[in-house]
PDB file of C-alpha atoms and ligand atoms in Angstrom:
ATOM      1  CA  MET A  28     -55.369 -20.097 -15.796  1.00  0.00           C
ATOM      2  CA  THR A  29     -52.909 -20.457 -18.632  1.00  0.00           C
ATOM      3  CA  VAL A  30     -53.242 -22.050 -22.078  1.00  0.00           C
ATOM      4  CA  ASN A  31     -50.631 -24.833 -22.191  1.00  0.00           C
ATOM      5  CA  GLY A  32     -48.562 -22.849 -19.702  1.00  0.00           C
ATOM      6  CA  VAL A  33     -48.914 -19.564 -21.618  1.00  0.00           C
ATOM      7  CA  PRO A  34     -50.778 -16.598 -20.073  1.00  0.00           C
ATOM      8  CA  VAL A  35     -53.537 -15.269 -22.357  1.00  0.00           C
ATOM      9  CA  VAL A  36     -55.520 -12.036 -22.102  1.00  0.00           C
ATOM     10  CA  ALA A  37     -58.733 -12.183 -24.186  1.00  0.00           C
ATOM     11  CA  ILE A  38     -60.110  -8.860 -25.426  1.00  0.00           C
ATOM     12  CA  ASP A  39     -63.484  -9.062 -27.154  1.00  0.00           C
ATOM     13  CA  GLY A  40     -65.948  -6.491 -28.379  1.00  0.00           C
ATOM     14  CA  PRO A  41     -67.741  -5.031 -31.379  1.00  0.00           C
ATOM     15  CA  THR A  42     -66.279  -2.956 -34.221  1.00  0.00           C
ATOM     16  CA  GLY A  43     -64.992   0.424 -33.067  1.00  0.00           C
ATOM     17  CA  SER A  44     -64.899  -0.480 -29.377  1.00  0.00           C
ATOM     18  CA  GLY A  45     -61.155   0.223 -29.336  1.00  0.00           C
ATOM     19  CA  LYS A  46     -60.082  -3.395 -28.830  1.00  0.00           C
ATOM     20  CA  GLY A  47     -57.620  -3.337 -31.753  1.00  0.00           C
ATOM     21  CA  ALA A  48     -55.709  -0.282 -30.505  1.00  0.00           C
ATOM     22  CA  ILE A  49     -55.745  -1.466 -26.883  1.00  0.00           C
ATOM     23  CA  SER A  50     -54.648  -4.996 -27.821  1.00  0.00           C
ATOM     24  CA  ARG A  51     -51.766  -3.696 -29.925  1.00  0.00           C
ATOM     25  CA  SER A  52     -50.478  -1.367 -27.246  1.00  0.00           C
ATOM     26  CA  LEU A  53     -50.824  -4.010 -24.517  1.00  0.00           C
ATOM     27  CA  ALA A  54     -48.943  -6.588 -26.605  1.00  0.00           C
ATOM     28  CA  ALA A  55     -46.178  -4.074 -27.371  1.00  0.00           C
ATOM     29  CA  GLY A  56     -45.970  -2.950 -23.720  1.00  0.00           C
ATOM     30  CA  LEU A  57     -45.806  -6.480 -22.321  1.00  0.00           C
ATOM     31  CA  GLY A  58     -43.647  -7.862 -25.146  1.00  0.00           C
ATOM     32  CA  TRP A  59     -46.313 -10.535 -25.800  1.00  0.00           C
ATOM     33  CA  ARG A  60     -47.640 -11.973 -29.044  1.00  0.00           C
ATOM     34  CA  LEU A  61     -50.773 -10.541 -30.598  1.00  0.00           C
ATOM     35  CA  LEU A  62     -53.622 -12.411 -32.265  1.00  0.00           C
ATOM     36  CA  ASP A  63     -55.860 -10.186 -34.409  1.00  0.00           C
ATOM     37  CA  SER A  64     -58.469 -12.881 -35.042  1.00  0.00           C
ATOM     38  CA  GLY A  65     -60.566 -10.541 -37.208  1.00  0.00           C
ATOM     39  CA  ALA A  66     -57.655 -10.443 -39.671  1.00  0.00           C
ATOM     40  CA  LEU A  67     -57.943 -14.237 -40.047  1.00  0.00           C
ATOM     41  CA  TYR A  68     -61.666 -13.988 -40.883  1.00  0.00           C
ATOM     42  CA  ARG A  69     -60.900 -11.088 -43.246  1.00  0.00           C
ATOM     43  CA  SER A  70     -58.161 -13.190 -44.924  1.00  0.00           C
ATOM     44  CA  VAL A  71     -60.627 -16.036 -45.569  1.00  0.00           C
ATOM     45  CA  ALA A  72     -63.044 -13.462 -47.054  1.00  0.00           C
ATOM     46  CA  LEU A  73     -60.347 -12.079 -49.348  1.00  0.00           C
ATOM     47  CA  LYS A  74     -59.220 -15.519 -50.445  1.00  0.00           C
ATOM     48  CA  ALA A  75     -62.801 -16.640 -51.065  1.00  0.00           C
ATOM     49  CA  GLY A  76     -63.460 -13.580 -53.243  1.00  0.00           C
ATOM     50  CA  ARG A  77     -60.330 -14.196 -55.274  1.00  0.00           C
ATOM     51  CA  GLU A  78     -60.816 -17.919 -55.705  1.00  0.00           C
ATOM     52  CA  GLY A  79     -64.552 -17.608 -56.338  1.00  0.00           C
ATOM     53  CA  PHE A  80     -65.931 -19.593 -53.358  1.00  0.00           C
ATOM     54  CA  GLY A  81     -69.418 -18.503 -52.399  1.00  0.00           C
ATOM     55  CA  LEU A  82     -71.018 -18.493 -48.964  1.00  0.00           C
ATOM     56  CA  ASN A  83     -72.876 -21.612 -50.091  1.00  0.00           C
ATOM     57  CA  ASP A  84     -69.685 -23.678 -50.181  1.00  0.00           C
ATOM     58  CA  PRO A  85     -68.694 -24.159 -46.508  1.00  0.00           C
ATOM     59  CA  GLN A  86     -66.294 -27.015 -47.282  1.00  0.00           C
ATOM     60  CA  ALA A  87     -64.251 -24.930 -49.741  1.00  0.00           C
ATOM     61  CA  LEU A  88     -64.249 -21.994 -47.313  1.00  0.00           C
ATOM     62  CA  ALA A  89     -63.101 -24.187 -44.429  1.00  0.00           C
ATOM     63  CA  ALA A  90     -60.370 -25.722 -46.606  1.00  0.00           C
ATOM     64  CA  ALA A  91     -59.184 -22.221 -47.544  1.00  0.00           C
ATOM     65  CA  ALA A  92     -59.200 -21.232 -43.854  1.00  0.00           C
ATOM     66  CA  SER A  93     -57.005 -24.222 -42.960  1.00  0.00           C
ATOM     67  CA  ARG A  94     -54.676 -23.967 -45.944  1.00  0.00           C
ATOM     68  CA  MET A  95     -54.036 -20.217 -46.310  1.00  0.00           C
ATOM     69  CA  GLN A  96     -50.689 -18.909 -45.167  1.00  0.00           C
ATOM     70  CA  VAL A  97     -51.061 -15.820 -43.022  1.00  0.00           C
ATOM     71  CA  GLU A  98     -48.245 -13.863 -41.460  1.00  0.00           C
ATOM     72  CA  PHE A  99     -48.257 -10.757 -39.306  1.00  0.00           C
ATOM     73  CA  SER A 100     -45.237  -8.527 -38.615  1.00  0.00           C
ATOM     74  CA  PRO A 101     -46.362  -6.326 -35.732  1.00  0.00           C
ATOM     75  CA  ALA A 102     -42.811  -5.159 -35.103  1.00  0.00           C
ATOM     76  CA  LEU A 103     -42.740  -3.451 -38.526  1.00  0.00           C
ATOM     77  CA  ASP A 104     -46.352  -2.268 -38.784  1.00  0.00           C
ATOM     78  CA  PRO A 105     -49.002  -3.222 -36.206  1.00  0.00           C
ATOM     79  CA  GLU A 106     -51.542  -3.966 -38.956  1.00  0.00           C
ATOM     80  CA  ALA A 107     -49.194  -5.571 -41.524  1.00  0.00           C
ATOM     81  CA  ALA A 108     -50.609  -8.825 -42.898  1.00  0.00           C
ATOM     82  CA  TYR A 109     -49.383 -11.177 -45.614  1.00  0.00           C
ATOM     83  CA  LEU A 110     -51.702 -13.682 -47.249  1.00  0.00           C
ATOM     84  CA  ASP A 111     -49.938 -16.459 -49.167  1.00  0.00           C
ATOM     85  CA  GLY A 112     -46.857 -14.232 -49.322  1.00  0.00           C
ATOM     86  CA  GLU A 113     -48.650 -11.101 -50.600  1.00  0.00           C
ATOM     87  CA  ASP A 114     -48.912  -7.876 -48.608  1.00  0.00           C
ATOM     88  CA  VAL A 115     -52.684  -7.536 -48.054  1.00  0.00           C
ATOM     89  CA  THR A 116     -52.564  -4.973 -45.219  1.00  0.00           C
ATOM     90  CA  ALA A 117     -54.684  -2.351 -46.993  1.00  0.00           C
ATOM     91  CA  LEU A 118     -57.043  -4.845 -48.683  1.00  0.00           C
ATOM     92  CA  LEU A 119     -57.953  -6.491 -45.378  1.00  0.00           C
ATOM     93  CA  ARG A 120     -58.957  -3.170 -43.805  1.00  0.00           C
ATOM     94  CA  THR A 121     -61.668  -2.168 -46.295  1.00  0.00           C
ATOM     95  CA  GLU A 122     -65.306  -2.089 -45.135  1.00  0.00           C
ATOM     96  CA  GLU A 123     -66.229  -4.563 -47.895  1.00  0.00           C
ATOM     97  CA  CYS A 124     -63.736  -7.096 -46.586  1.00  0.00           C
ATOM     98  CA  GLY A 125     -64.992  -6.595 -42.988  1.00  0.00           C
ATOM     99  CA  ALA A 126     -68.612  -7.073 -44.066  1.00  0.00           C
ATOM    100  CA  MET A 127     -67.747 -10.220 -46.052  1.00  0.00           C
ATOM    101  CA  ALA A 128     -65.736 -11.546 -43.085  1.00  0.00           C
ATOM    102  CA  SER A 129     -68.777 -11.076 -40.847  1.00  0.00           C
ATOM    103  CA  ARG A 130     -70.902 -13.106 -43.307  1.00  0.00           C
ATOM    104  CA  ILE A 131     -68.304 -15.863 -43.562  1.00  0.00           C
ATOM    105  CA  ALA A 132     -67.921 -15.913 -39.774  1.00  0.00           C
ATOM    106  CA  VAL A 133     -71.409 -17.406 -39.313  1.00  0.00           C
ATOM    107  CA  ILE A 134     -70.264 -20.645 -41.012  1.00  0.00           C
ATOM    108  CA  PRO A 135     -69.443 -23.277 -38.337  1.00  0.00           C
ATOM    109  CA  GLU A 136     -66.917 -25.111 -40.577  1.00  0.00           C
ATOM    110  CA  VAL A 137     -64.881 -21.911 -41.004  1.00  0.00           C
ATOM    111  CA  ARG A 138     -64.958 -21.171 -37.265  1.00  0.00           C
ATOM    112  CA  LYS A 139     -63.791 -24.724 -36.530  1.00  0.00           C
ATOM    113  CA  ALA A 140     -60.869 -24.460 -38.973  1.00  0.00           C
ATOM    114  CA  LEU A 141     -59.818 -21.087 -37.543  1.00  0.00           C
ATOM    115  CA  TRP A 142     -60.209 -22.272 -33.929  1.00  0.00           C
ATOM    116  CA  VAL A 143     -57.250 -24.607 -34.404  1.00  0.00           C
ATOM    117  CA  ARG A 144     -55.118 -21.872 -35.969  1.00  0.00           C
ATOM    118  CA  GLN A 145     -56.001 -19.364 -33.279  1.00  0.00           C
ATOM    119  CA  ARG A 146     -55.082 -21.735 -30.439  1.00  0.00           C
ATOM    120  CA  ASP A 147     -51.651 -22.067 -31.990  1.00  0.00           C
ATOM    121  CA  PHE A 148     -50.936 -18.366 -31.312  1.00  0.00           C
ATOM    122  CA  ALA A 149     -50.654 -19.108 -27.583  1.00  0.00           C
ATOM    123  CA  ARG A 150     -46.868 -19.223 -27.312  1.00  0.00           C
ATOM    124  CA  PRO A 151     -44.479 -17.838 -24.694  1.00  0.00           C
ATOM    125  CA  PRO A 152     -44.110 -15.337 -23.194  1.00  0.00           C
ATOM    126  CA  GLY A 153     -47.864 -14.601 -23.495  1.00  0.00           C
ATOM    127  CA  LEU A 154     -50.694 -13.714 -25.842  1.00  0.00           C
ATOM    128  CA  ILE A 155     -53.110 -10.824 -26.238  1.00  0.00           C
ATOM    129  CA  ALA A 156     -56.040 -12.249 -28.212  1.00  0.00           C
ATOM    130  CA  ASP A 157     -58.374  -9.721 -29.881  1.00  0.00           C
ATOM    131  CA  GLY A 158     -61.736 -10.758 -31.339  1.00  0.00           C
ATOM    132  CA  ARG A 159     -65.389 -11.605 -30.749  1.00  0.00           C
ATOM    133  CA  ASP A 160     -65.186 -15.038 -29.096  1.00  0.00           C
ATOM    134  CA  MET A 161     -61.706 -15.110 -27.558  1.00  0.00           C
ATOM    135  CA  GLY A 162     -62.991 -15.343 -23.975  1.00  0.00           C
ATOM    136  CA  THR A 163     -66.050 -17.501 -24.713  1.00  0.00           C
ATOM    137  CA  VAL A 164     -64.831 -20.099 -27.231  1.00  0.00           C
ATOM    138  CA  VAL A 165     -61.197 -19.884 -28.339  1.00  0.00           C
ATOM    139  CA  PHE A 166     -59.486 -19.273 -24.972  1.00  0.00           C
ATOM    140  CA  PRO A 167     -62.113 -20.039 -22.306  1.00  0.00           C
ATOM    141  CA  GLU A 168     -59.236 -20.623 -19.860  1.00  0.00           C
ATOM    142  CA  ALA A 169     -57.714 -17.132 -20.430  1.00  0.00           C
ATOM    143  CA  GLU A 170     -56.440 -15.633 -17.206  1.00  0.00           C
ATOM    144  CA  LEU A 171     -58.056 -12.268 -17.917  1.00  0.00           C
ATOM    145  CA  LYS A 172     -61.081 -11.601 -20.146  1.00  0.00           C
ATOM    146  CA  VAL A 173     -62.089  -8.085 -21.074  1.00  0.00           C
ATOM    147  CA  TYR A 174     -65.199  -7.115 -23.020  1.00  0.00           C
ATOM    148  CA  LEU A 175     -64.717  -3.669 -24.480  1.00  0.00           C
ATOM    149  CA  THR A 176     -67.707  -1.757 -25.752  1.00  0.00           C
ATOM    150  CA  ALA A 177     -68.861   1.770 -26.637  1.00  0.00           C
ATOM    151  CA  SER A 178     -72.053   3.408 -27.867  1.00  0.00           C
ATOM    152  CA  PRO A 179     -72.914   2.671 -31.533  1.00  0.00           C
ATOM    153  CA  GLU A 180     -72.654   6.413 -32.372  1.00  0.00           C
ATOM    154  CA  GLU A 181     -69.166   6.699 -30.885  1.00  0.00           C
ATOM    155  CA  ARG A 182     -68.020   3.484 -32.595  1.00  0.00           C
ATOM    156  CA  ALA A 183     -69.255   4.746 -35.972  1.00  0.00           C
ATOM    157  CA  ARG A 184     -67.485   8.091 -35.386  1.00  0.00           C
ATOM    158  CA  ARG A 185     -64.191   6.332 -34.542  1.00  0.00           C
ATOM    159  CA  ARG A 186     -64.391   4.093 -37.591  1.00  0.00           C
ATOM    160  CA  TYR A 187     -65.217   7.113 -39.773  1.00  0.00           C
ATOM    161  CA  LYS A 188     -62.173   9.000 -38.478  1.00  0.00           C
ATOM    162  CA  GLN A 189     -59.886   5.987 -39.064  1.00  0.00           C
ATOM    163  CA  LEU A 190     -61.089   5.484 -42.646  1.00  0.00           C
ATOM    164  CA  ILE A 191     -60.890   9.185 -43.549  1.00  0.00           C
ATOM    165  CA  GLN A 192     -57.345   9.312 -42.137  1.00  0.00           C
ATOM    166  CA  LYS A 193     -56.467   6.394 -44.423  1.00  0.00           C
ATOM    167  CA  GLY A 194     -57.846   8.350 -47.395  1.00  0.00           C
ATOM    168  CA  ILE A 195     -60.906   6.084 -47.740  1.00  0.00           C
ATOM    169  CA  ASP A 196     -64.025   8.030 -48.687  1.00  0.00           C
ATOM    170  CA  VAL A 197     -67.081   6.992 -46.636  1.00  0.00           C
ATOM    171  CA  SER A 198     -70.245   8.655 -45.352  1.00  0.00           C
ATOM    172  CA  LEU A 199     -71.012   8.579 -41.633  1.00  0.00           C
ATOM    173  CA  PRO A 200     -74.690   7.540 -42.074  1.00  0.00           C
ATOM    174  CA  ASP A 201     -73.697   4.662 -44.428  1.00  0.00           C
ATOM    175  CA  LEU A 202     -71.016   3.567 -42.005  1.00  0.00           C
ATOM    176  CA  SER A 203     -73.443   3.654 -39.050  1.00  0.00           C
ATOM    177  CA  GLU A 204     -75.832   1.431 -40.997  1.00  0.00           C
ATOM    178  CA  ASP A 205     -73.075  -1.034 -41.928  1.00  0.00           C
ATOM    179  CA  ILE A 206     -71.901  -1.207 -38.318  1.00  0.00           C
ATOM    180  CA  ALA A 207     -75.452  -1.821 -37.069  1.00  0.00           C
ATOM    181  CA  ARG A 208     -75.871  -4.641 -39.613  1.00  0.00           C
ATOM    182  CA  ARG A 209     -72.539  -6.183 -38.659  1.00  0.00           C
ATOM    183  CA  ASP A 210     -73.313  -5.942 -34.890  1.00  0.00           C
ATOM    184  CA  GLU A 211     -76.652  -7.625 -35.476  1.00  0.00           C
ATOM    185  CA  ARG A 212     -75.083 -10.490 -37.475  1.00  0.00           C
ATOM    186  CA  ASP A 213     -72.134 -10.978 -35.097  1.00  0.00           C
ATOM    187  CA  ALA A 214     -74.301 -10.949 -31.965  1.00  0.00           C
ATOM    188  CA  ASN A 215     -77.101 -13.159 -33.269  1.00  0.00           C
ATOM    189  CA  ARG A 216     -75.282 -15.949 -35.077  1.00  0.00           C
ATOM    190  CA  VAL A 217     -75.813 -19.434 -33.699  1.00  0.00           C
ATOM    191  CA  VAL A 218     -72.138 -20.374 -33.297  1.00  0.00           C
ATOM    192  CA  ALA A 219     -69.874 -18.272 -31.041  1.00  0.00           C
ATOM    193  CA  PRO A 220     -71.960 -15.073 -31.036  1.00  0.00           C
ATOM    194  CA  LEU A 221     -70.413 -11.818 -29.868  1.00  0.00           C
ATOM    195  CA  LYS A 222     -71.116 -11.553 -26.140  1.00  0.00           C
ATOM    196  CA  PRO A 223     -69.120 -11.077 -22.940  1.00  0.00           C
ATOM    197  CA  ALA A 224     -67.871 -14.265 -21.271  1.00  0.00           C
ATOM    198  CA  GLU A 225     -69.538 -14.812 -17.890  1.00  0.00           C
ATOM    199  CA  ASP A 226     -66.268 -14.038 -16.148  1.00  0.00           C
ATOM    200  CA  ALA A 227     -65.316 -11.072 -18.398  1.00  0.00           C
ATOM    201  CA  ARG A 228     -64.753  -7.577 -17.066  1.00  0.00           C
ATOM    202  CA  VAL A 229     -66.840  -5.181 -19.117  1.00  0.00           C
ATOM    203  CA  LEU A 230     -65.294  -1.825 -19.950  1.00  0.00           C
ATOM    204  CA  ASP A 231     -67.311   0.890 -21.711  1.00  0.00           C
ATOM    205  CA  SER A 232     -64.861   3.042 -23.661  1.00  0.00           C
ATOM    206  CA  THR A 233     -67.409   5.591 -24.973  1.00  0.00           C
ATOM    207  CA  VAL A 234     -65.861   8.492 -23.078  1.00  0.00           C
ATOM    208  CA  LEU A 235     -62.418   6.973 -22.467  1.00  0.00           C
ATOM    209  CA  SER A 236     -59.235   7.697 -24.391  1.00  0.00           C
ATOM    210  CA  PRO A 237     -57.029   4.670 -25.210  1.00  0.00           C
ATOM    211  CA  TYR A 238     -54.806   5.539 -22.232  1.00  0.00           C
ATOM    212  CA  TYR A 239     -57.711   5.292 -19.784  1.00  0.00           C
ATOM    213  CA  CYS A 240     -58.722   1.897 -21.238  1.00  0.00           C
ATOM    214  CA  HIS A 241     -55.197   0.614 -21.075  1.00  0.00           C
ATOM    215  CA  ALA A 242     -54.692   1.529 -17.422  1.00  0.00           C
ATOM    216  CA  PRO A 243     -57.455  -0.646 -15.832  1.00  0.00           C
ATOM    217  CA  ILE A 244     -56.510  -3.624 -18.031  1.00  0.00           C
ATOM    218  CA  ARG A 245     -52.876  -3.384 -16.911  1.00  0.00           C
ATOM    219  CA  PHE A 246     -54.122  -3.114 -13.338  1.00  0.00           C
ATOM    220  CA  TRP A 247     -56.410  -6.195 -13.638  1.00  0.00           C
ATOM    221  CA  LYS A 248     -53.561  -8.109 -15.245  1.00  0.00           C
ATOM    222  CA  VAL A 249     -51.219  -7.478 -12.292  1.00  0.00           C
TER     223      VAL A 249
HETATM  224  O1  LIG B  25     -62.592  -7.381 -35.771  1.00  0.00           O
HETATM  225  P1  LIG B  25     -62.810  -7.272 -37.281  1.00  0.00           P
HETATM  226  O2  LIG B  25     -63.661  -6.107 -37.666  1.00  0.00           O
HETATM  227  O3  LIG B  25     -61.527  -7.304 -38.040  1.00  0.00           O
HETATM  228  O4  LIG B  25     -63.612  -8.606 -37.681  1.00  0.00           O
HETATM  229  C1  LIG B  25     -64.206  -8.784 -38.948  1.00  0.00           C
HETATM  230  C2  LIG B  25     -65.358  -9.780 -38.833  1.00  0.00           C
HETATM  231  O5  LIG B  25     -64.838 -11.079 -38.539  1.00  0.00           O
HETATM  232  C3  LIG B  25     -66.375  -9.493 -37.726  1.00  0.00           C
HETATM  233  O6  LIG B  25     -67.447  -8.676 -38.174  1.00  0.00           O
HETATM  234  C4  LIG B  25     -66.858 -10.853 -37.327  1.00  0.00           C
HETATM  235  C5  LIG B  25     -65.706 -11.768 -37.649  1.00  0.00           C
HETATM  236  N1  LIG B  25     -64.967 -12.209 -36.452  1.00  0.00           N
HETATM  237  C6  LIG B  25     -65.512 -13.241 -35.726  1.00  0.00           C
HETATM  238  O7  LIG B  25     -66.601 -13.717 -36.040  1.00  0.00           O
HETATM  239  N2  LIG B  25     -64.822 -13.748 -34.665  1.00  0.00           N
HETATM  240  C7  LIG B  25     -63.653 -13.215 -34.296  1.00  0.00           C
HETATM  241  N3  LIG B  25     -63.004 -13.742 -33.244  1.00  0.00           N
HETATM  242  C8  LIG B  25     -63.101 -12.126 -35.011  1.00  0.00           C
HETATM  243  C9  LIG B  25     -63.795 -11.634 -36.086  1.00  0.00           C
END
């Protein structure tokens, strides 16, 4: 099925499952738009920190989620993000911002405000939607739903490698603990928990390189 006539591929999964890299390469290969929904939650977290809204103020957080201006320029840099006109690419990618985003993501008012914004990404010629609830809540009518996963140890190792390559100093045991905490919160929240949609194809990427993840998804899409 399409979303208002636009084909959508939903790719969900936990941190480090490889969904970001796979989504970016699929979008580039197909010439489709890309929704990195985690970047929207991270943007709300950044804005909340700057404007001093706490987790106990859902209305202010939801208003920030609706009002903030977010732009992505995947053609220039796949991760480039601008929040209210400012380049926040590096700030959004820190572990602190990810952890805060996971805490903000349990708030139903924020999810509702972002649901509307996320739906708006479905524009021709097609959309690759990357997140936690793309196939279950945001695009339940997506024509293909993939749930990408990998062992917690492998996901922590991947994340560690990415952060070290970016010059960010982290310890693998601390990172493993943070990832376990984030998995627990994302999978057990009441609204839109992280889980595969009933009609999702589950792909375990633990021993797969990005190429070998990409290939079955392209095949299912055809
Ligand atoms: O994918 P990510 O690491 O950038 O996401 C950061 C956090 O945002 C994640 O821990 C939970 C939340 N999130 C969510 O609840 N729903 C989404 N569709 C995407 C992200």
